[in-house]
Amino acid sequence: MNDVHPGIRPLAFLVGTWRGDGAGDYPTIEPFSYDEEIVVDHVGKPFLRSLQRTREATAGTPLHTETGYWRWTGIRPELVIAQPTGVVEVLTGELKGTTLRLRSVLVGTTPTAKEVATTERRIVVEDDVMRYRFSMAAVGREHGLHLEAELRRS
């Protein structure tokens, strides 16, 4: 994508509207399925903006949403995410081709949010398909897989 700011061009493959489904599990909850939409856009500055929303797969009730900002430092990606549950993630990592591996360098929570100690996101984009895995250590549990999904760019 040549129409994005040169300072974010290495991450331009993320731009688009992505829709698909996923599955979630964690030791403290029942397994679940969800439908998801992620919109990643560019506003002319050296960052990308993302909005993610999920719904329960059968009933369609809202589950989760988060807003984020992607930056490129010249050598590595950075991602800042804010969630209405009172959790903020600051992640950094590596980019190889169109595969991103990000680990939290900071997780902040409000006084009423559930405890989240660490997070990790692995995102692989191949053509118009995005696959991701989200792992975390939270509520006193060891770091482990929480979500995985496959989305298509529409």
Coordinates of C-alpha atoms in Angstrom, one line a residue:
M1 CA 0.0 0.0 0.0
N2 CA 1.7 3.1 -1.2
D3 CA -1.1 5.4 0.1
V4 CA -0.1 5.1 3.7
H5 CA 2.4 7.3 5.5
P6 CA 6.0 6.0 4.8
G7 CA 6.5 5.7 8.6
I8 CA 3.9 3.0 8.9
R9 CA 4.3 1.3 5.5
P10 CA 5.8 -2.0 6.9
L11 CA 2.5 -2.6 8.7
A12 CA 0.2 -1.5 5.8
F13 CA -0.8 -5.2 5.2
L14 CA -3.0 -4.9 8.3
V15 CA -5.2 -2.2 6.7
G16 CA -8.8 -3.3 5.9
T17 CA -11.9 -4.7 7.4
W18 CA -11.5 -8.2 8.7
R19 CA -14.4 -10.6 9.6
G20 CA -14.5 -14.1 10.8
D21 CA -14.9 -16.4 13.7
G22 CA -12.9 -17.6 16.6
A23 CA -12.9 -19.7 19.8
G24 CA -12.0 -18.8 23.3
D25 CA -11.1 -20.8 26.4
Y26 CA -9.3 -20.1 29.7
P27 CA -9.2 -22.1 33.0
T28 CA -11.6 -19.7 34.7
I29 CA -14.4 -19.8 32.0
E30 CA -16.4 -22.1 29.8
P31 CA -15.2 -22.5 26.2
F32 CA -17.0 -20.2 23.7
S33 CA -17.3 -19.3 20.0
Y34 CA -17.5 -15.8 18.7
D35 CA -17.9 -13.8 15.5
E36 CA -15.4 -10.9 15.1
E37 CA -14.8 -7.7 13.1
I38 CA -11.6 -5.8 13.1
V39 CA -11.2 -2.5 11.2
V40 CA -7.7 -1.2 10.7
D41 CA -7.4 2.1 9.0
H42 CA -4.9 4.9 8.3
V43 CA -5.5 8.6 8.8
G44 CA -2.4 10.0 7.1
K45 CA -0.1 10.0 10.1
P46 CA 2.6 7.4 11.0
F47 CA 0.2 5.1 12.8
L48 CA -2.7 2.7 12.1
R49 CA -5.9 2.8 14.1
S50 CA -7.8 -0.4 14.9
L51 CA -11.3 -1.2 16.3
Q52 CA -12.1 -4.7 17.3
R53 CA -15.6 -6.1 18.2
T54 CA -16.8 -9.6 19.0
R55 CA -20.2 -11.2 19.4
E56 CA -21.3 -14.5 20.8
A57 CA -21.5 -16.9 17.8
T58 CA -25.1 -18.2 18.2
A59 CA -27.0 -15.4 20.1
G60 CA -25.1 -12.5 18.6
T61 CA -24.8 -10.7 21.9
P62 CA -21.8 -8.3 22.3
L63 CA -18.8 -9.8 24.0
H64 CA -15.7 -7.7 23.8
T65 CA -14.4 -4.6 22.1
E66 CA -11.0 -2.8 22.1
T67 CA -9.4 0.1 20.4
G68 CA -5.7 0.2 19.4
Y69 CA -3.0 2.1 17.7
W70 CA -0.1 0.5 15.7
R71 CA 3.3 2.2 15.3
W72 CA 6.5 1.3 13.5
T73 CA 9.7 2.3 15.2
G74 CA 11.9 1.6 12.2
I75 CA 13.0 -1.8 13.6
R76 CA 9.9 -3.2 15.5
P77 CA 6.2 -2.8 15.8
E78 CA 4.4 -1.3 18.8
L79 CA 0.8 -1.7 19.7
V80 CA -1.3 0.2 22.4
I81 CA -4.7 -1.2 23.2
A82 CA -7.4 0.2 25.5
Q83 CA -10.4 -2.0 26.6
P84 CA -13.6 -0.8 28.3
T85 CA -13.0 -3.5 30.9
G86 CA -10.3 -1.3 32.4
V87 CA -7.3 -3.0 30.9
V88 CA -4.6 -1.2 28.8
E89 CA -1.9 -3.2 27.0
V90 CA 1.4 -1.8 25.6
L91 CA 3.1 -4.4 23.4
T92 CA 6.2 -4.6 21.2
G93 CA 7.8 -7.4 19.3
E94 CA 8.9 -8.4 15.9
L95 CA 7.8 -8.4 12.3
K96 CA 8.9 -11.1 9.8
G97 CA 7.2 -10.7 6.5
T98 CA 3.5 -10.5 7.4
T99 CA 3.9 -12.3 10.8
L100 CA 3.8 -10.3 14.0
R101 CA 4.7 -11.6 17.4
L102 CA 4.0 -9.1 20.2
R103 CA 4.5 -9.3 24.0
S104 CA 3.3 -6.9 26.6
V105 CA 5.9 -4.6 28.1
L106 CA 3.1 -3.0 30.3
V107 CA -0.4 -4.1 31.3
G108 CA -2.3 -1.5 33.3
T109 CA -5.6 -2.0 35.0
T110 CA -8.1 0.2 36.7
P111 CA -8.9 -0.6 40.4
T112 CA -12.0 -2.5 39.4
A113 CA -10.6 -4.5 36.4
K114 CA -9.7 -8.1 36.5
E115 CA -6.0 -8.7 37.1
V116 CA -4.0 -9.3 33.8
A117 CA -0.3 -9.8 34.3
T118 CA 1.0 -10.4 30.7
T119 CA -0.4 -10.7 27.2
E120 CA 1.0 -12.0 23.9
R121 CA -0.4 -11.7 20.4
R122 CA 0.7 -13.6 17.3
I123 CA -0.8 -12.4 14.0
V124 CA -0.2 -14.0 10.6
V125 CA -1.6 -12.4 7.4
E126 CA -1.5 -14.4 4.2
D127 CA -3.1 -12.6 1.3
D128 CA -6.6 -11.7 2.6
V129 CA -6.6 -14.1 5.5
M130 CA -5.6 -13.1 9.1
R131 CA -5.0 -15.7 11.8
Y132 CA -4.3 -14.8 15.3
R133 CA -3.6 -16.3 18.7
F134 CA -4.0 -14.3 21.9
S135 CA -2.4 -15.6 25.2
M136 CA -2.4 -14.1 28.6
A137 CA -1.6 -14.6 32.3
A138 CA -4.6 -13.4 34.3
V139 CA -6.5 -13.8 37.5
G140 CA -3.7 -15.7 39.1
R141 CA -3.2 -18.3 36.2
E142 CA -0.1 -19.1 34.3
H143 CA 0.4 -17.7 30.8
G144 CA -1.8 -19.6 28.3
L145 CA -3.8 -19.5 25.2
H146 CA -7.1 -17.6 25.5
L147 CA -8.3 -16.9 21.9
E148 CA -7.6 -17.9 18.3
A149 CA -9.4 -16.8 15.2
E150 CA -9.4 -16.7 11.4
L151 CA -10.6 -13.6 9.7
R152 CA -11.0 -12.6 6.0
R153 CA -10.5 -9.1 4.6
S154 CA -13.7 -7.9 3.0

